[in-house]
Coordinates of C-alpha atoms in Angstrom, one line a residue:
X1020 CA -47.4 35.3 8.5
X1021 CA -47.2 34.6 4.8
X1022 CA -43.9 33.3 3.4
X1023 CA -42.9 35.5 0.5
X1024 CA -41.3 32.5 -1.1
X1025 CA -44.0 29.9 -1.8
X1026 CA -42.9 26.4 -2.8
X1027 CA -43.1 25.6 -6.5
X1028 CA -44.8 22.2 -7.2
X1029 CA -41.5 20.5 -8.4
X1030 CA -39.1 22.0 -5.8
X1031 CA -37.0 19.7 -3.6
X1032 CA -34.8 20.4 -0.7
X1033 CA -31.1 20.0 -1.5
X1034 CA -29.1 17.5 0.4
X1035 CA -27.6 18.5 3.7
X1036 CA -23.9 19.4 3.2
X1037 CA -21.4 16.8 4.4
X1038 CA -19.4 17.0 7.5
X1039 CA -15.7 17.5 7.5
X1040 CA -13.9 14.8 5.5
X1041 CA -12.1 12.0 7.2
X1042 CA -8.4 12.3 6.5
X1043 CA -8.3 8.5 6.2
X1044 CA -11.2 8.4 3.8
X1045 CA -11.2 10.6 0.6
X1046 CA -14.0 13.0 -0.1
X1047 CA -16.3 12.7 -3.0
X1048 CA -15.5 14.4 -6.3
X1049 CA -16.7 17.9 -6.7
X1050 CA -20.4 18.3 -7.2
X1051 CA -23.1 20.8 -6.3
X1052 CA -22.0 22.3 -2.9
X1053 CA -23.7 24.8 -0.7
X1054 CA -22.3 28.3 -0.6
X1055 CA -20.6 29.4 2.7
X1056 CA -22.8 31.0 5.3
X1057 CA -22.9 34.8 5.0
X1058 CA -21.1 36.8 7.6
X1059 CA -22.8 39.3 9.8
X1060 CA -24.5 41.9 7.7
X1061 CA -23.8 40.2 4.4
X1062 CA -26.6 40.1 1.9
X1063 CA -27.3 37.1 -0.3
X1064 CA -28.5 37.5 -3.8
X1065 CA -31.7 35.5 -4.4
X1066 CA -34.1 35.1 -7.2
X1067 CA -37.8 35.3 -6.4
X1068 CA -39.3 32.0 -5.4
X1069 CA -42.8 30.9 -4.5
X1070 CA -44.0 29.9 -1.1
X1071 CA -41.9 27.5 1.1
X1072 CA -39.1 26.7 -1.4
X1073 CA -35.6 26.6 -0.2
X1074 CA -33.4 28.0 -2.9
X1075 CA -31.2 25.6 -4.8
X1076 CA -27.5 25.9 -4.1
X1077 CA -25.0 27.7 -6.2
X1078 CA -23.4 26.3 -9.4
X1079 CA -21.2 23.2 -9.0
X1080 CA -17.6 23.8 -8.4
X1081 CA -15.2 22.6 -11.1
X1082 CA -13.8 19.1 -10.4
X1083 CA -10.3 19.1 -9.1
X1084 CA -7.5 17.4 -11.0
X1085 CA -7.1 13.7 -10.4
X1086 CA -4.2 12.4 -8.3
X1087 CA -1.1 11.2 -10.1
X1088 CA -1.2 7.6 -11.1
X1089 CA 2.0 6.7 -9.4
X1090 CA 1.2 8.1 -6.0
X1091 CA -1.5 7.5 -3.4
X1092 CA -2.7 10.9 -2.3
X1093 CA -5.6 12.2 -0.2
X1094 CA -8.0 14.4 -2.0
X1095 CA -8.5 17.9 -0.5
X1096 CA -11.2 17.8 2.1
X1097 CA -14.0 20.5 2.2
X1098 CA -13.6 23.9 3.8
X1099 CA -13.6 24.4 7.6
X1100 CA -16.6 23.5 9.7
X1101 CA -17.9 25.3 12.7
X1102 CA -15.5 23.7 15.1
X1103 CA -12.5 25.0 13.1
X1104 CA -11.2 21.7 11.7
X1105 CA -9.6 22.8 8.4
X1106 CA -8.0 20.3 6.1
X1107 CA -4.6 20.9 4.5
X1108 CA -4.4 22.5 1.1
X1109 CA -3.1 21.0 -2.1
X1110 CA -4.2 17.4 -1.8
X1111 CA -5.5 16.0 -5.1
X1112 CA -9.0 14.6 -5.6
X1113 CA -10.0 11.0 -6.3
X1114 CA -10.3 9.9 -9.9
X1115 CA -13.3 7.7 -9.0
X1116 CA -15.7 7.4 -11.9
X1117 CA -18.0 4.4 -11.6
X1118 CA -18.7 2.1 -14.5
X1119 CA -22.4 2.5 -13.8
X1120 CA -22.8 6.2 -13.8
X1121 CA -21.5 9.4 -12.3
X1122 CA -18.9 10.0 -9.6
X1123 CA -19.1 7.5 -6.8
X1124 CA -21.2 5.0 -8.8
X1125 CA -24.4 7.1 -8.7
X1126 CA -26.0 7.5 -12.1
X1127 CA -27.2 10.9 -11.1
X1128 CA -24.2 12.8 -9.8
X1129 CA -26.4 15.4 -8.1
X1130 CA -27.7 12.8 -5.7
X1131 CA -26.1 10.9 -2.8
X1132 CA -23.5 13.5 -1.9
X1133 CA -24.1 13.6 1.8
X1134 CA -21.3 11.9 3.9
X1135 CA -23.1 9.2 5.9
X1136 CA -22.2 8.5 9.5
X1137 CA -22.7 4.7 8.9
X1138 CA -19.4 3.0 8.1
X1139 CA -21.3 0.6 5.9
X1140 CA -23.7 2.9 4.1
X1141 CA -24.2 1.0 0.8
X1142 CA -24.6 -2.6 1.8
X1143 CA -24.8 -5.2 -1.0
X1144 CA -24.4 -8.3 1.1
X1145 CA -23.3 -11.6 -0.2
X1146 CA -24.7 -14.0 2.3
X1147 CA -22.3 -16.8 1.4
X1148 CA -19.2 -14.6 1.2
X1149 CA -16.7 -15.3 4.0
X1150 CA -15.6 -12.4 6.1
X1151 CA -12.5 -10.5 5.1
X1152 CA -11.3 -9.2 1.7
X1153 CA -12.1 -10.7 -1.7
X1154 CA -10.9 -8.6 -4.5
X1155 CA -10.2 -9.0 -8.2
X1156 CA -8.7 -5.7 -9.3
X1157 CA -8.5 -4.9 -13.0
X1158 CA -7.4 -1.4 -14.0
X1159 CA -6.6 -0.5 -17.6
X1160 CA -4.4 2.4 -18.4
X1161 CA -2.9 3.6 -21.7
X1162 CA 0.2 1.5 -21.4
X1163 CA -0.4 -0.5 -18.3
X1164 CA -2.8 -3.2 -17.1
X1165 CA -3.3 -4.3 -13.5
X1166 CA -4.9 -7.7 -13.0
X1167 CA -4.5 -9.2 -9.6
X1168 CA -6.6 -11.1 -7.1
X1169 CA -6.3 -10.5 -3.3
X1170 CA -8.0 -12.4 -0.5
X1171 CA -7.4 -12.0 3.2
X1172 CA -9.2 -13.1 6.4
X1173 CA -9.9 -10.8 9.3
X1174 CA -6.6 -10.3 11.2
X1175 CA -4.4 -11.0 8.2
X1176 CA -1.6 -8.7 7.2
X1177 CA -0.9 -8.9 3.5
X1178 CA 2.2 -7.2 1.9
X1179 CA 2.2 -6.2 -1.8
X1180 CA 5.8 -6.4 -2.7
X1181 CA 7.3 -5.5 -6.1
X1182 CA 9.6 -3.2 -8.0
X1183 CA 8.8 0.4 -8.9
X1184 CA 6.0 0.5 -11.6
X1185 CA 4.7 -3.0 -10.8
X1186 CA 1.2 -1.7 -9.9
X1187 CA 1.3 -1.9 -6.1
X1188 CA 0.1 1.7 -5.5
X1189 CA -2.5 1.4 -8.3
X1190 CA -3.9 -1.6 -6.4
X1191 CA -4.0 0.3 -3.1
X1192 CA -5.7 3.2 -4.8
X1193 CA -8.3 0.8 -6.3
X1194 CA -9.0 -0.7 -2.8
X1195 CA -9.4 2.8 -1.4
X1196 CA -11.7 3.8 -4.2
X1197 CA -9.4 6.5 -5.6
X1198 CA -8.9 4.6 -8.9
X1199 CA -11.9 3.1 -10.6
X1200 CA -11.9 -0.6 -11.5
X1201 CA -12.2 -1.3 -15.3
X1202 CA -13.5 -4.7 -14.4
X1203 CA -13.4 -7.2 -11.5
X1204 CA -14.9 -6.9 -8.1
X1205 CA -14.2 -5.8 -4.5
X1206 CA -16.0 -7.3 -1.5
X1207 CA -15.3 -6.6 2.1
X1208 CA -16.9 -8.7 4.8
X1209 CA -19.5 -9.9 2.3
X1210 CA -20.4 -6.4 1.2
X1211 CA -19.7 -5.3 -2.4
X1212 CA -17.8 -2.0 -2.6
X1213 CA -17.7 -1.9 -6.4
X1214 CA -19.8 1.3 -6.6
X1215 CA -19.3 2.7 -3.1
X1216 CA -17.6 6.1 -3.2
X1217 CA -14.3 6.4 -1.3
X1218 CA -15.6 8.5 1.5
X1219 CA -18.2 5.9 2.3
X1220 CA -15.9 2.9 2.4
X1221 CA -14.9 1.4 5.8
X1222 CA -11.3 2.0 4.9
X1223 CA -8.4 3.7 6.8
X1224 CA -5.2 4.8 5.0
X1225 CA -1.8 5.6 6.3
X1226 CA 0.0 7.5 3.6
X1227 CA 3.7 7.5 2.9
X1228 CA 4.0 11.2 3.8
X1229 CA 1.3 10.8 6.6
X1230 CA -0.5 14.0 5.3
X1231 CA -1.3 15.2 8.8
X1232 CA -3.3 18.5 9.0
X1233 CA -0.5 21.0 9.8
X1234 CA -2.8 23.5 11.6
X1235 CA -4.3 20.8 14.0
X1236 CA -2.7 19.3 17.1
X1237 CA -2.0 15.6 17.2
X1238 CA -5.3 15.1 19.3
X1239 CA -7.4 17.0 16.7
X1240 CA -5.8 15.2 13.8
X1241 CA -6.9 11.8 15.3
X1242 CA -10.3 13.2 16.4
X1243 CA -11.0 14.3 12.8
X1244 CA -12.0 10.8 11.7
X1245 CA -14.5 10.1 14.4
X1246 CA -16.0 13.6 13.8
X1247 CA -16.6 12.7 10.2
X1248 CA -18.3 9.5 11.3
X1249 CA -20.8 11.5 13.3
X1250 CA -19.3 11.6 16.8
X1251 CA -19.7 14.7 18.9
X1252 CA -16.6 16.9 19.4
X1253 CA -16.2 15.7 23.0
X1254 CA -16.7 12.0 22.1
X1255 CA -14.2 12.3 19.1
X1256 CA -11.6 13.9 21.3
X1257 CA -12.1 11.3 24.0
X1258 CA -11.5 8.5 21.4
X1259 CA -8.5 10.4 20.0
X1260 CA -7.0 10.7 23.5
X1261 CA -7.4 6.9 24.0
X1262 CA -5.7 6.2 20.7
X1263 CA -2.8 8.5 21.4
X1264 CA -2.4 6.8 24.8
X1265 CA -2.2 3.4 23.1
X1266 CA 0.5 4.8 20.8
X1267 CA 2.5 6.2 23.7
X1268 CA 1.8 9.8 22.5
X1269 CA -0.4 11.2 25.3
X1270 CA 2.3 13.8 26.2
X1271 CA 2.2 15.0 22.6
X1272 CA -1.6 15.4 22.3
X1273 CA -1.3 19.2 22.0
X1274 CA 1.7 19.3 19.6
X1275 CA 1.3 20.2 16.0
X1276 CA 2.8 18.0 13.2
X1277 CA 5.8 20.3 12.6
X1278 CA 7.1 19.7 16.1
X1279 CA 6.7 15.9 15.9
X1280 CA 9.5 13.6 14.9
X1281 CA 9.1 11.2 12.0
X1282 CA 8.3 8.3 14.2
X1283 CA 5.8 10.3 16.2
X1284 CA 4.1 11.6 13.0
X1285 CA 3.8 8.0 11.7
X1286 CA 2.1 6.9 14.9
X1287 CA -0.3 9.8 14.8
X1288 CA -1.2 8.9 11.2
X1289 CA -1.8 5.3 12.2
X1290 CA -3.9 6.4 15.2
X1291 CA -6.0 8.6 12.8
X1292 CA -6.6 5.7 10.5
X1293 CA -7.5 3.3 13.2
X1294 CA -9.8 5.8 15.1
X1295 CA -12.5 5.3 12.4
X1296 CA -12.6 1.6 13.2
X1297 CA -12.0 0.6 9.6
X1298 CA -12.6 -2.9 8.2
X1299 CA -9.7 -2.5 5.9
X1300 CA -6.4 -0.7 6.7
X1301 CA -4.2 0.3 3.9
X1302 CA -0.5 1.3 4.5
X1303 CA 1.4 2.9 1.6
X1304 CA 5.2 2.6 2.3
X1305 CA 4.6 3.5 6.0
X1306 CA 8.3 3.4 7.0
X1307 CA 9.9 4.8 3.8
X1308 CA 10.1 8.4 5.2
X1309 CA 12.0 7.4 8.4
X1310 CA 15.7 7.2 9.0
X1311 CA 17.3 3.8 9.6
X1312 CA 17.4 4.0 13.4
X1313 CA 13.8 5.3 13.7
X1314 CA 12.6 2.7 11.2
X1315 CA 14.0 -0.1 13.3
X1316 CA 12.0 1.1 16.4
X1317 CA 8.8 1.9 14.5
X1318 CA 8.8 -1.3 12.5
X1319 CA 8.6 -3.3 15.8
X1320 CA 5.8 -1.0 17.1
X1321 CA 3.9 -1.3 13.9
X1322 CA 4.1 -5.0 14.0
X1323 CA 2.5 -5.1 17.4
X1324 CA -0.3 -2.7 16.3
X1325 CA -1.0 -4.8 13.2
X1326 CA -1.1 -8.0 15.3
X1327 CA -3.8 -6.4 17.5
X1328 CA -5.9 -5.2 14.5
X1329 CA -8.8 -7.5 14.0
X1330 CA -9.7 -6.6 10.4
X1331 CA -7.7 -6.9 7.2
X1332 CA -4.4 -4.9 6.6
X1333 CA -2.8 -4.4 3.2
X1334 CA 0.8 -3.1 3.2
X1335 CA 2.5 -1.8 0.1
X1336 CA 6.3 -1.8 0.2
X1337 CA 9.4 -2.4 -1.9
X1338 CA 11.5 -3.1 1.2
X1339 CA 11.8 -6.9 1.7
X1340 CA 12.6 -6.5 5.4
X1341 CA 9.4 -4.5 6.0
X1342 CA 7.4 -7.2 4.2
X1343 CA 9.0 -10.1 6.0
X1344 CA 8.7 -8.6 9.4
X1345 CA 5.2 -7.0 9.2
X1346 CA 3.2 -9.4 6.9
X1347 CA 1.7 -12.8 7.4
X1348 CA 1.6 -13.3 3.6
X1349 CA 3.5 -11.8 0.7
X1350 CA 1.9 -11.1 -2.7
X1351 CA 4.7 -10.3 -5.2
X1352 CA 3.6 -8.1 -8.1
X1353 CA 5.5 -7.6 -11.3
X1354 CA 4.2 -5.9 -14.4
X1355 CA 0.7 -5.7 -13.0
X1356 CA 0.5 -9.5 -12.3
X1357 CA 0.9 -11.6 -9.2
X1358 CA 4.1 -13.7 -9.8
X1359 CA 4.3 -15.4 -6.4
X1360 CA 2.3 -15.6 -3.2
X1361 CA 2.9 -17.3 0.1
X1362 CA 4.4 -16.9 3.6
X1363 CA 7.6 -14.9 4.0
X1364 CA 9.5 -18.1 4.8
X1365 CA 8.2 -20.0 1.7
X1366 CA 9.0 -17.1 -0.6
X1367 CA 12.5 -16.7 0.8
X1368 CA 13.2 -20.3 0.4
X1369 CA 11.5 -20.8 -3.0
X1370 CA 11.9 -17.7 -5.1
X1371 CA 10.4 -18.0 -8.6
X1372 CA 11.7 -14.8 -10.3
X1373 CA 15.0 -13.0 -10.5
X1374 CA 13.5 -10.0 -8.7
X1375 CA 12.5 -12.2 -5.7
X1376 CA 15.8 -14.0 -5.7
X1377 CA 17.6 -10.7 -5.5
X1378 CA 15.4 -9.5 -2.7
X1379 CA 16.1 -12.6 -0.6
X1380 CA 19.8 -12.7 -1.6
X1381 CA 19.9 -15.9 -3.7
X1382 CA 21.4 -17.0 -7.0
X1383 CA 18.5 -18.4 -9.0
X1384 CA 18.5 -20.6 -12.1
X1385 CA 15.9 -22.5 -14.1
X1386 CA 16.5 -25.8 -16.0
X1387 CA 15.5 -29.4 -16.6
X1388 CA 16.2 -31.9 -13.9
X1389 CA 17.1 -35.6 -14.5
X1390 CA 18.0 -37.2 -11.2
X1391 CA 20.6 -35.1 -9.4
X1392 CA 21.7 -33.1 -12.5
X1393 CA 19.9 -30.0 -13.6
X1394 CA 20.7 -28.8 -17.2
X1395 CA 20.2 -25.0 -17.1
X1396 CA 18.3 -23.2 -19.9
X1397 CA 21.4 -21.1 -20.7
X1398 CA 24.6 -22.5 -19.3
X1399 CA 26.1 -25.6 -17.7
X1400 CA 24.6 -28.2 -15.5
X1401 CA 24.3 -28.0 -11.7
X1402 CA 24.5 -31.0 -9.4
X1403 CA 22.1 -31.0 -6.5
X1404 CA 21.2 -33.3 -3.6
X1405 CA 17.5 -33.5 -4.6
X1406 CA 16.5 -36.1 -7.2
X1407 CA 13.9 -34.5 -9.5
X1408 CA 12.7 -34.6 -13.1
X1409 CA 11.2 -32.0 -15.3
X1410 CA 11.3 -28.2 -15.0
X1411 CA 12.9 -27.0 -11.7
X1412 CA 14.5 -24.0 -10.1
X1413 CA 17.9 -24.2 -8.4
X1414 CA 19.0 -21.7 -5.8
X1415 CA 21.9 -21.1 -3.5
X1416 CA 23.2 -18.1 -1.5
X1417 CA 26.2 -16.0 -2.5
X1418 CA 27.9 -17.2 0.7
X1419 CA 27.9 -20.8 -0.7
X1420 CA 30.3 -19.8 -3.5
X1421 CA 34.1 -20.3 -3.0
X1422 CA 36.5 -18.5 -5.4
X1423 CA 40.0 -19.6 -6.5
X1424 CA 42.4 -17.8 -8.9
X1425 CA 43.6 -21.1 -10.2
X1426 CA 41.6 -24.2 -11.0
X1427 CA 41.4 -26.2 -7.7
X1428 CA 42.7 -29.8 -7.8
X1429 CA 41.0 -32.5 -5.7
X1430 CA 38.1 -30.2 -4.8
X1431 CA 35.1 -32.0 -3.2
X1432 CA 32.6 -29.6 -5.0
X1433 CA 31.1 -31.1 -8.1
X1434 CA 30.0 -27.7 -9.4
X1435 CA 32.9 -25.8 -10.8
X1436 CA 32.8 -22.9 -13.3
X1437 CA 35.3 -20.6 -14.9
X1438 CA 34.2 -16.9 -14.4
X1439 CA 35.4 -13.3 -14.6
X1440 CA 34.9 -10.6 -12.0
X1441 CA 32.5 -8.0 -13.4
X1442 CA 32.3 -5.9 -10.3
X1443 CA 33.0 -5.6 -6.6
X1444 CA 30.8 -4.0 -3.9
X1445 CA 31.4 -3.5 -0.2
X1446 CA 28.6 -4.8 2.0
X1447 CA 29.5 -4.2 5.7
X1448 CA 32.4 -6.6 6.5
X1449 CA 31.8 -8.6 3.3
X1450 CA 32.7 -8.1 -0.4
X1451 CA 30.1 -9.0 -3.0
X1452 CA 31.7 -10.1 -6.3
X1453 CA 29.5 -10.1 -9.4
X1454 CA 30.7 -12.8 -11.8
X1455 CA 30.1 -13.5 -15.5
X1456 CA 31.2 -16.4 -17.7
X1457 CA 30.0 -20.0 -17.8
X1458 CA 27.5 -19.2 -15.0
X1459 CA 26.6 -15.6 -14.0
X1460 CA 26.4 -15.5 -10.2
X1461 CA 27.1 -13.5 -7.1
X1462 CA 29.7 -14.5 -4.5
X1463 CA 30.3 -13.1 -1.0
X1464 CA 33.7 -13.3 0.6
X1465 CA 35.5 -11.5 3.4
X1466 CA 37.7 -8.4 2.8
X1467 CA 40.7 -10.5 3.8
X1468 CA 39.9 -13.2 1.2
X1469 CA 39.3 -10.6 -1.5
X1470 CA 42.7 -9.0 -0.8
X1471 CA 44.5 -12.4 -0.8
X1472 CA 42.9 -13.3 -4.1
X1473 CA 43.8 -9.9 -5.5
X1474 CA 40.4 -9.5 -7.1
X1475 CA 39.7 -6.7 -9.4
X1476 CA 37.2 -6.2 -12.3
X1477 CA 38.3 -8.3 -15.2
X1478 CA 40.2 -10.9 -13.0
X1479 CA 39.7 -14.5 -14.0
X1480 CA 38.5 -16.9 -11.2
X1481 CA 37.1 -20.3 -10.6
X1482 CA 33.9 -20.6 -8.7
X1483 CA 32.7 -23.7 -6.9
X1484 CA 29.5 -24.6 -5.0
X1485 CA 29.0 -27.8 -3.1
X1486 CA 25.9 -29.8 -4.1
X1487 CA 24.8 -29.8 -0.4
X1488 CA 24.5 -26.0 -0.5
X1489 CA 22.1 -25.9 -3.4
X1490 CA 18.4 -26.3 -3.3
X1491 CA 16.3 -27.5 -6.2
X1492 CA 12.4 -27.4 -6.3
X1493 CA 9.8 -27.8 -9.0
X1494 CA 9.2 -24.8 -11.3

C-alpha cells in the first residue's frame, strides 16, 4: 500500500517527547513540544507531505517566566502522562541559559530535548578529579555578584550559612542548574556539569515548601522520580514504598499531601529526592516551615538520614542550630563571598565576623596584640591570658560579663569599662543587656540580678570581664 505522505529528502524524525519531569530535577526550558494526542474522533489538521515523513511538531510554546532570584523554585513539569501523574501548577521555570549556546548548553535549542534515563547523560570526565563536589560558582547580577568555591567529598554534609541576601539560595540554584554561571566551573564526581541542563543532572532537591504534587498520594509523589529515570510504574512504586518504609511513613503511602503533617510532608519530600539516587542532594531551608516542636524531632531524623547518604549534601540555612547539628562543615557566606569555613566547633570558637559572633553568642573585637594586652581598633585595651603579637580577634560570651552600678573596688578583673544600658531583652530565665560606652558589648544576667541592679535603658553601669574568660586568636 502506498503511503500518501512520502518522505522529503531533508526530513528528520522529531525527538521523542520526554517522560514526566522529576520533581527533584527541573525540566528543560520550553522548546518545541509535541501536541497532545487527539481524543477519539478528533481530526488533526495536517499539510500534505511526501512519502514516509512524520510531520514536524507544532510551534514552540512560549518560554515560561524565570523563577525569582531570591527563591529556589521548581519549574512546572510537563502535562500529564498516560499513567496520570500530573505535576502541580504554577511552579516557575529554570532560568538556565548556557554560556555556549541555547537553553541547557546546546547551541541548537531544537536539539537534545529528550529527558534521558541515564543519571549521567553528558559525561565530561576529568580522570584526575577526586570524587565529590568541586565548584567555583560565579554569578553576576545587576547589583550583586556571587563568587564562592565549594568542595566536598562523598558523604560530606556542607551547610551554607549566612544572612538574608548573602547569596546562599543563588548558590543552590547554580548547583541545581536553575541559575546559569557567569564564570567558574561545576564538577561532580569528576564529571563537568557546566553545560548540563537541570533535568539531566544527578541532583535531588528538597525545597523549603516541599512542593509535593497535591493530587498524588505520598507513594506516587516518591515514585515520580524513578518513573522519570525510566523505571516502570511497578518498579517505581516498589522503590517508593521502600523509601517510605525507611522514613517511617508506610502507613501514609495512600495519603495526599493536604492530609500530611508538616513533618510527614518534609519526609516525603526527602524520600522523593533520594529515590532518584542523586550524587548531590540540595536542601533549601528544610526545617524552616516546621513549628518548634516538630523541628526538634525532624532535625534529629534528618541528621540520621544525611549520615546514611553516601554522596554529597549541601544545606542552605540561616539557623545556626540547624547548621551546627546537621553539617560536618560550615561555609559562611556574606555579600556573595565566603568569609569563614570550618567545622562547627572551630567556627563557634573562632568567629571572624560580627555576624558569626552574633550567631554563636559571643562578643567579638579586633585589635593589635602586644603580649597579654590587645589594643582594640576602636576602644580601650583588653587583657587576655594568651600572649600574642600582631592582628588578633578577642572573644568572650555575654555570660562572662559582670555588671555593677558603682565602680567596684578591689575587683580581680583587669578589664573594667564604664557603660550605659541601651536595651534589655528577656531570653528565657535570663536578661540580655545591650551596653554602649567605652566598649559596646552584650551581658547576660539573671532576672533577680537585673532587678537588684535596677537596670533600665539609660542606666549607667560598670562592666567587668576576667582575663581568664576571654579568648584571643590570630586575625
